[in-house]
PDB file of C-alpha atoms and ligand atoms in Angstrom:
ATOM      1  CA  MET J   1       0.000   0.000   0.000  1.00  0.00           C
ATOM      2  CA  ARG J   2       1.281   3.479  -0.868  1.00  0.00           C
ATOM      3  CA  ILE J   3       0.200   6.241   1.450  1.00  0.00           C
ATOM      4  CA  VAL J   4       0.897   9.945   1.852  1.00  0.00           C
ATOM      5  CA  PHE J   5       0.186  11.671   5.158  1.00  0.00           C
ATOM      6  CA  ILE J   6      -0.578  15.401   5.235  1.00  0.00           C
ATOM      7  CA  GLY J   7      -1.074  17.511   8.321  1.00  0.00           C
ATOM      8  CA  PRO J   8       0.004  20.787   9.921  1.00  0.00           C
ATOM      9  CA  PRO J   9       2.750  20.884  12.571  1.00  0.00           C
ATOM     10  CA  GLY J  10       1.393  19.587  15.858  1.00  0.00           C
ATOM     11  CA  ALA J  11      -1.439  17.551  14.320  1.00  0.00           C
ATOM     12  CA  GLY J  12       0.043  14.248  15.511  1.00  0.00           C
ATOM     13  CA  LYS J  13       1.111  13.309  11.999  1.00  0.00           C
ATOM     14  CA  GLY J  14       4.450  11.793  13.099  1.00  0.00           C
ATOM     15  CA  THR J  15       2.946   9.595  15.809  1.00  0.00           C
ATOM     16  CA  GLN J  16      -0.083   8.438  13.835  1.00  0.00           C
ATOM     17  CA  SER J  17       1.799   7.793  10.619  1.00  0.00           C
ATOM     18  CA  ALA J  18       4.502   5.761  12.404  1.00  0.00           C
ATOM     19  CA  ARG J  19       1.790   3.706  14.076  1.00  0.00           C
ATOM     20  CA  LEU J  20      -0.067   3.150  10.809  1.00  0.00           C
ATOM     21  CA  ALA J  21       3.118   2.097   9.011  1.00  0.00           C
ATOM     22  CA  ARG J  22       3.830  -0.448  11.776  1.00  0.00           C
ATOM     23  CA  TYR J  23       0.254  -1.711  11.545  1.00  0.00           C
ATOM     24  CA  LEU J  24       0.446  -2.108   7.754  1.00  0.00           C
ATOM     25  CA  LYS J  25       4.051  -3.396   7.873  1.00  0.00           C
ATOM     26  CA  ILE J  26       5.330  -0.819   5.395  1.00  0.00           C
ATOM     27  CA  PRO J  27       8.302   1.533   5.848  1.00  0.00           C
ATOM     28  CA  HIS J  28       7.594   4.879   7.485  1.00  0.00           C
ATOM     29  CA  LEU J  29       9.466   7.576   5.585  1.00  0.00           C
ATOM     30  CA  SER J  30       9.490  10.860   7.443  1.00  0.00           C
ATOM     31  CA  THR J  31      11.282  13.495   5.393  1.00  0.00           C
ATOM     32  CA  GLY J  32      11.641  15.608   8.557  1.00  0.00           C
ATOM     33  CA  ASP J  33      13.463  12.690  10.254  1.00  0.00           C
ATOM     34  CA  ILE J  34      15.676  12.055   7.205  1.00  0.00           C
ATOM     35  CA  LEU J  35      16.692  15.736   7.132  1.00  0.00           C
ATOM     36  CA  ARG J  36      17.221  15.897  10.904  1.00  0.00           C
ATOM     37  CA  VAL J  37      19.583  12.881  10.724  1.00  0.00           C
ATOM     38  CA  ALA J  38      21.539  14.589   7.915  1.00  0.00           C
ATOM     39  CA  LYS J  39      21.664  17.830   9.917  1.00  0.00           C
ATOM     40  CA  ARG J  40      22.919  16.076  13.052  1.00  0.00           C
ATOM     41  CA  ALA J  41      25.516  14.131  11.056  1.00  0.00           C
ATOM     42  CA  GLY J  42      26.721  17.354   9.415  1.00  0.00           C
ATOM     43  CA  THR J  43      26.529  15.930   5.873  1.00  0.00           C
ATOM     44  CA  ASP J  44      26.437  18.228   2.823  1.00  0.00           C
ATOM     45  CA  LEU J  45      22.655  17.819   2.754  1.00  0.00           C
ATOM     46  CA  GLY J  46      22.478  18.566   6.479  1.00  0.00           C
ATOM     47  CA  LYS J  47      24.470  21.771   6.070  1.00  0.00           C
ATOM     48  CA  ILE J  48      22.104  23.021   3.376  1.00  0.00           C
ATOM     49  CA  VAL J  49      18.857  22.153   5.130  1.00  0.00           C
ATOM     50  CA  GLY J  50      19.802  22.935   8.755  1.00  0.00           C
ATOM     51  CA  PRO J  51      19.242  26.712   8.744  1.00  0.00           C
ATOM     52  CA  ILE J  52      16.059  26.368   6.656  1.00  0.00           C
ATOM     53  CA  MET J  53      14.602  23.855   9.108  1.00  0.00           C
ATOM     54  CA  ASP J  54      15.544  25.921  12.161  1.00  0.00           C
ATOM     55  CA  ALA J  55      13.709  28.901  10.687  1.00  0.00           C
ATOM     56  CA  GLY J  56      10.608  26.779  10.007  1.00  0.00           C
ATOM     57  CA  GLY J  57      10.921  27.244   6.225  1.00  0.00           C
ATOM     58  CA  LEU J  58      10.696  24.692   3.428  1.00  0.00           C
ATOM     59  CA  VAL J  59      13.625  22.986   1.748  1.00  0.00           C
ATOM     60  CA  GLY J  60      13.669  23.389  -2.071  1.00  0.00           C
ATOM     61  CA  ASP J  61      11.365  21.170  -4.121  1.00  0.00           C
ATOM     62  CA  GLU J  62      14.046  19.659  -6.366  1.00  0.00           C
ATOM     63  CA  LEU J  63      16.291  18.741  -3.461  1.00  0.00           C
ATOM     64  CA  MET J  64      13.359  17.129  -1.660  1.00  0.00           C
ATOM     65  CA  LEU J  65      12.398  15.106  -4.714  1.00  0.00           C
ATOM     66  CA  ASP J  66      15.992  13.824  -4.965  1.00  0.00           C
ATOM     67  CA  VAL J  67      16.003  12.860  -1.279  1.00  0.00           C
ATOM     68  CA  VAL J  68      12.677  11.038  -1.560  1.00  0.00           C
ATOM     69  CA  SER J  69      13.364   9.286  -4.899  1.00  0.00           C
ATOM     70  CA  GLU J  70      16.639   7.970  -3.520  1.00  0.00           C
ATOM     71  CA  ARG J  71      14.955   6.584  -0.413  1.00  0.00           C
ATOM     72  CA  LEU J  72      12.108   5.052  -2.448  1.00  0.00           C
ATOM     73  CA  SER J  73      14.631   3.202  -4.596  1.00  0.00           C
ATOM     74  CA  PHE J  74      15.556   0.996  -1.613  1.00  0.00           C
ATOM     75  CA  GLY J  75      14.134  -2.523  -1.828  1.00  0.00           C
ATOM     76  CA  ASP J  76      12.022  -2.174   1.334  1.00  0.00           C
ATOM     77  CA  CYS J  77       9.713   0.235  -0.531  1.00  0.00           C
ATOM     78  CA  ASN J  78       8.862  -2.208  -3.344  1.00  0.00           C
ATOM     79  CA  GLU J  79       5.632  -3.364  -1.725  1.00  0.00           C
ATOM     80  CA  GLY J  80       4.581   0.010  -0.383  1.00  0.00           C
ATOM     81  CA  PHE J  81       5.508   2.904   1.867  1.00  0.00           C
ATOM     82  CA  LEU J  82       4.057   5.624   3.989  1.00  0.00           C
ATOM     83  CA  LEU J  83       5.368   9.123   3.308  1.00  0.00           C
ATOM     84  CA  ASP J  84       5.148  11.509   6.247  1.00  0.00           C
ATOM     85  CA  GLY J  85       5.932  15.141   5.376  1.00  0.00           C
ATOM     86  CA  PHE J  86       6.279  14.777   1.614  1.00  0.00           C
ATOM     87  CA  PRO J  87       4.948  16.128  -0.669  1.00  0.00           C
ATOM     88  CA  ARG J  88       4.534  19.494   1.004  1.00  0.00           C
ATOM     89  CA  THR J  89       4.005  21.781  -1.982  1.00  0.00           C
ATOM     90  CA  VAL J  90       2.010  21.441  -5.201  1.00  0.00           C
ATOM     91  CA  PRO J  91       5.192  21.302  -7.363  1.00  0.00           C
ATOM     92  CA  GLN J  92       6.471  18.449  -5.140  1.00  0.00           C
ATOM     93  CA  ALA J  93       3.155  16.617  -5.537  1.00  0.00           C
ATOM     94  CA  ALA J  94       3.170  17.088  -9.320  1.00  0.00           C
ATOM     95  CA  SER J  95       6.759  15.818  -9.676  1.00  0.00           C
ATOM     96  CA  PHE J  96       6.013  12.946  -7.336  1.00  0.00           C
ATOM     97  CA  CYS J  97       2.934  11.985  -9.406  1.00  0.00           C
ATOM     98  CA  LYS J  98       5.144  11.862 -12.479  1.00  0.00           C
ATOM     99  CA  HIS J  99       7.748   9.814 -10.591  1.00  0.00           C
ATOM    100  CA  LEU J 100       5.097   7.255  -9.579  1.00  0.00           C
ATOM    101  CA  GLU J 101       3.683   7.107 -13.115  1.00  0.00           C
ATOM    102  CA  ASP J 102       7.170   6.375 -14.462  1.00  0.00           C
ATOM    103  CA  GLN J 103       7.325   3.426 -12.042  1.00  0.00           C
ATOM    104  CA  ASN J 104       3.803   2.283 -12.946  1.00  0.00           C
ATOM    105  CA  GLN J 105       2.694   2.978  -9.423  1.00  0.00           C
ATOM    106  CA  ARG J 106      -0.080   5.000  -7.866  1.00  0.00           C
ATOM    107  CA  LEU J 107      -1.043   6.187  -4.408  1.00  0.00           C
ATOM    108  CA  ASP J 108      -3.732   4.234  -2.564  1.00  0.00           C
ATOM    109  CA  HIS J 109      -4.495   6.859   0.073  1.00  0.00           C
ATOM    110  CA  VAL J 110      -3.674  10.442   0.925  1.00  0.00           C
ATOM    111  CA  ILE J 111      -4.611  11.024   4.558  1.00  0.00           C
ATOM    112  CA  GLU J 112      -5.144  14.553   5.799  1.00  0.00           C
ATOM    113  CA  LEU J 113      -5.041  14.898   9.576  1.00  0.00           C
ATOM    114  CA  ARG J 114      -7.066  18.007  10.341  1.00  0.00           C
ATOM    115  CA  VAL J 115      -6.707  20.054  13.548  1.00  0.00           C
ATOM    116  CA  ALA J 116      -7.692  23.699  14.109  1.00  0.00           C
ATOM    117  CA  ASP J 117      -4.892  26.269  14.486  1.00  0.00           C
ATOM    118  CA  VAL J 118      -5.802  27.223  18.083  1.00  0.00           C
ATOM    119  CA  GLU J 119      -5.373  23.620  19.174  1.00  0.00           C
ATOM    120  CA  LEU J 120      -2.125  23.268  17.169  1.00  0.00           C
ATOM    121  CA  ARG J 121      -0.628  26.330  18.875  1.00  0.00           C
ATOM    122  CA  LYS J 122      -1.487  24.887  22.292  1.00  0.00           C
ATOM    123  CA  ARG J 123       0.006  21.496  21.447  1.00  0.00           C
ATOM    124  CA  LEU J 124       3.228  22.938  19.997  1.00  0.00           C
ATOM    125  CA  GLU J 125       3.729  25.229  22.991  1.00  0.00           C
ATOM    126  CA  THR J 126       3.285  22.270  25.351  1.00  0.00           C
ATOM    127  CA  ARG J 127       5.661  20.129  23.271  1.00  0.00           C
ATOM    128  CA  PHE J 128       8.336  22.849  23.415  1.00  0.00           C
ATOM    129  CA  ARG J 129       7.881  23.396  27.155  1.00  0.00           C
ATOM    130  CA  ASP J 130       7.730  19.745  28.221  1.00  0.00           C
ATOM    131  CA  LEU J 131      10.466  18.137  26.137  1.00  0.00           C
ATOM    132  CA  GLN J 132      13.971  18.077  27.616  1.00  0.00           C
ATOM    133  CA  ASP J 133      15.591  18.598  24.238  1.00  0.00           C
ATOM    134  CA  PRO J 134      12.907  20.422  22.219  1.00  0.00           C
ATOM    135  CA  ARG J 135      13.141  20.859  18.454  1.00  0.00           C
ATOM    136  CA  ARG J 136      14.320  24.347  17.556  1.00  0.00           C
ATOM    137  CA  ASP J 137      11.500  24.736  15.043  1.00  0.00           C
ATOM    138  CA  ASP J 138       8.968  24.142  17.844  1.00  0.00           C
ATOM    139  CA  HIS J 139      10.080  27.395  19.520  1.00  0.00           C
ATOM    140  CA  PRO J 140       6.980  29.580  20.028  1.00  0.00           C
ATOM    141  CA  ASP J 141       8.565  32.274  17.817  1.00  0.00           C
ATOM    142  CA  ALA J 142       8.690  29.876  14.842  1.00  0.00           C
ATOM    143  CA  ILE J 143       5.149  28.525  15.179  1.00  0.00           C
ATOM    144  CA  PRO J 144       3.147  31.301  13.441  1.00  0.00           C
ATOM    145  CA  HIS J 145       5.500  31.082  10.459  1.00  0.00           C
ATOM    146  CA  ARG J 146       5.242  27.265  10.274  1.00  0.00           C
ATOM    147  CA  LEU J 147       1.444  27.437  10.369  1.00  0.00           C
ATOM    148  CA  ASP J 148       1.515  30.132   7.705  1.00  0.00           C
ATOM    149  CA  VAL J 149       3.755  27.978   5.504  1.00  0.00           C
ATOM    150  CA  TYR J 150       1.353  25.072   5.963  1.00  0.00           C
ATOM    151  CA  HIS J 151      -1.662  27.127   4.925  1.00  0.00           C
ATOM    152  CA  THR J 152      -0.038  28.790   1.946  1.00  0.00           C
ATOM    153  CA  GLU J 153       2.227  26.021   0.599  1.00  0.00           C
ATOM    154  CA  THR J 154       0.860  22.688   1.803  1.00  0.00           C
ATOM    155  CA  SER J 155      -2.909  22.957   2.117  1.00  0.00           C
ATOM    156  CA  PRO J 156      -3.279  23.562  -1.681  1.00  0.00           C
ATOM    157  CA  LEU J 157      -2.273  19.885  -1.931  1.00  0.00           C
ATOM    158  CA  LEU J 158      -5.747  19.027  -0.696  1.00  0.00           C
ATOM    159  CA  GLY J 159      -7.237  20.520  -3.882  1.00  0.00           C
ATOM    160  CA  PHE J 160      -4.599  18.713  -5.936  1.00  0.00           C
ATOM    161  CA  TYR J 161      -5.350  15.304  -4.414  1.00  0.00           C
ATOM    162  CA  SER J 162      -9.125  15.776  -4.271  1.00  0.00           C
ATOM    163  CA  ARG J 163      -9.015  15.821  -8.081  1.00  0.00           C
ATOM    164  CA  LEU J 164      -7.233  12.423  -8.056  1.00  0.00           C
ATOM    165  CA  GLY J 165     -10.296  10.187  -7.846  1.00  0.00           C
ATOM    166  CA  GLY J 166     -11.065   9.355  -4.211  1.00  0.00           C
ATOM    167  CA  VAL J 167      -7.566   9.008  -2.765  1.00  0.00           C
ATOM    168  CA  LEU J 168      -7.938  11.890  -0.303  1.00  0.00           C
ATOM    169  CA  LYS J 169      -9.319  11.041   3.136  1.00  0.00           C
ATOM    170  CA  THR J 170      -9.707  13.752   5.749  1.00  0.00           C
ATOM    171  CA  VAL J 171      -9.543  12.595   9.350  1.00  0.00           C
ATOM    172  CA  ASP J 172     -10.420  14.648  12.438  1.00  0.00           C
ATOM    173  CA  GLY J 173      -7.209  14.792  14.488  1.00  0.00           C
ATOM    174  CA  LEU J 174      -8.853  15.930  17.715  1.00  0.00           C
ATOM    175  CA  GLY J 175      -9.181  13.183  20.314  1.00  0.00           C
ATOM    176  CA  SER J 176      -7.116  10.513  22.036  1.00  0.00           C
ATOM    177  CA  MET J 177      -4.332   8.781  20.125  1.00  0.00           C
ATOM    178  CA  ASP J 178      -6.372   5.577  19.920  1.00  0.00           C
ATOM    179  CA  THR J 179      -9.534   7.346  18.762  1.00  0.00           C
ATOM    180  CA  VAL J 180      -7.696   9.162  15.978  1.00  0.00           C
ATOM    181  CA  PHE J 181      -5.947   5.958  14.941  1.00  0.00           C
ATOM    182  CA  GLU J 182      -9.280   4.122  14.689  1.00  0.00           C
ATOM    183  CA  ARG J 183     -10.625   6.951  12.513  1.00  0.00           C
ATOM    184  CA  ILE J 184      -7.615   6.590  10.233  1.00  0.00           C
ATOM    185  CA  LEU J 185      -8.127   2.835   9.900  1.00  0.00           C
ATOM    186  CA  LEU J 186     -11.794   3.380   9.091  1.00  0.00           C
ATOM    187  CA  ALA J 187     -10.916   6.022   6.502  1.00  0.00           C
ATOM    188  CA  ILE J 188      -8.664   3.590   4.615  1.00  0.00           C
ATOM    189  CA  GLY J 189     -11.128   0.726   4.846  1.00  0.00           C
ATOM    190  CA  LYS J 190      -9.250  -1.176   7.552  1.00  0.00           C
ATOM    191  CA  GLY J 191     -11.650  -0.461  10.386  1.00  0.00           C
ATOM    192  CA  ILE J 192     -11.414  -2.751  13.379  1.00  0.00           C
ATOM    193  CA  PRO J 193     -14.568  -4.882  13.427  1.00  0.00           C
ATOM    194  CA  ALA J 194     -16.879  -4.114  16.360  1.00  0.00           C
ATOM    195  CA  GLN J 195     -16.344  -6.461  19.305  1.00  0.00           C
ATOM    196  CA  PRO J 196     -19.181  -8.981  19.630  1.00  0.00           C
ATOM    197  CA  LYS J 197     -21.425  -8.125  22.591  1.00  0.00           C
ATOM    198  CA  ASN J 198     -21.241 -10.467  25.579  1.00  0.00           C
ATOM    199  CA  ILE J 199     -23.925 -13.000  24.961  1.00  0.00           C
ATOM    200  CA  ARG J 200     -25.468 -14.626  28.017  1.00  0.00           C
ATOM    201  CA  ARG J 201     -25.811 -18.298  27.733  1.00  0.00           C
TER     202      ARG J 201
HETATM  203  P1  LIG Y 301       8.590  17.772   9.877  1.00  0.00           P
HETATM  204  O1  LIG Y 301       9.294  16.889  10.857  1.00  0.00           O
HETATM  205  O2  LIG Y 301       7.792  16.985   8.866  1.00  0.00           O
HETATM  206  O3  LIG Y 301       7.782  18.849  10.542  1.00  0.00           O
HETATM  207  O4  LIG Y 301       9.722  18.518   9.022  1.00  0.00           O
HETATM  208  C1  LIG Y 301      10.652  19.363   9.660  1.00  0.00           C
HETATM  209  C2  LIG Y 301      11.219  20.346   8.666  1.00  0.00           C
HETATM  210  O5  LIG Y 301      11.912  19.657   7.615  1.00  0.00           O
HETATM  211  C3  LIG Y 301      10.205  21.214   7.945  1.00  0.00           C
HETATM  212  O6  LIG Y 301       9.795  22.328   8.712  1.00  0.00           O
HETATM  213  C4  LIG Y 301      10.992  21.623   6.699  1.00  0.00           C
HETATM  214  O7  LIG Y 301      11.955  22.603   7.003  1.00  0.00           O
HETATM  215  C5  LIG Y 301      11.754  20.335   6.377  1.00  0.00           C
HETATM  216  N1  LIG Y 301      10.982  19.458   5.457  1.00  0.00           N
HETATM  217  C6  LIG Y 301      10.521  18.203   5.714  1.00  0.00           C
HETATM  218  N2  LIG Y 301       9.865  17.705   4.659  1.00  0.00           N
HETATM  219  C7  LIG Y 301       9.901  18.666   3.706  1.00  0.00           C
HETATM  220  C8  LIG Y 301       9.390  18.774   2.386  1.00  0.00           C
HETATM  221  N3  LIG Y 301       8.679  17.776   1.821  1.00  0.00           N
HETATM  222  N4  LIG Y 301       9.615  19.912   1.691  1.00  0.00           N
HETATM  223  C9  LIG Y 301      10.325  20.931   2.227  1.00  0.00           C
HETATM  224  N5  LIG Y 301      10.824  20.905   3.465  1.00  0.00           N
HETATM  225  C10 LIG Y 301      10.630  19.788   4.213  1.00  0.00           C
END
């Protein structure tokens, strides 16, 4: 199964997508994680993307497509993958569509995790305050810009994918981790069957 996860910062995208990938036994490819590893390791890629990430901006489309195509060429992606954080702009989505077509592949689901901005701000502030080693881009000063970037650059993807015949599924991201996960499973047709009621004998 090939899945793309879309959601604003703080929506729970990382947690839910990792859990879904484990459940479906497909690799979880978080572009944010890939870039953070490169940044920490001080590779050429890391040096380019580090300052952009710290400022809450977006890394260039072409570079991102290179990073993702390289990772997708690994054998573990042959049977499917879950992309978390890519595509993030319409040009990325268009190039990625072309890339999949060239491989005779198509996406099965695009999952949008939707959470209102007020709630996102609260969650990101808590995450920054409570973590011992918080991400620099979670700093309260960077949050308005990251939300802005999401609304201007990433949310147009929803229009793009809604024109792609039924792949887009919007899931309400407000609720407990388990509740949201069950909604996601239902949205992709993998809902957990209701438990049979206790029958008295
Ligand atoms: P994330 O962990 O998904 O929030 O990503 C962290 C940061 O990595 C983002 O704020 C961007 O700076 C960068 N990044 C991750 N994925 C992409 C992408 N598809 N396009 C551009 N920048 C990205």
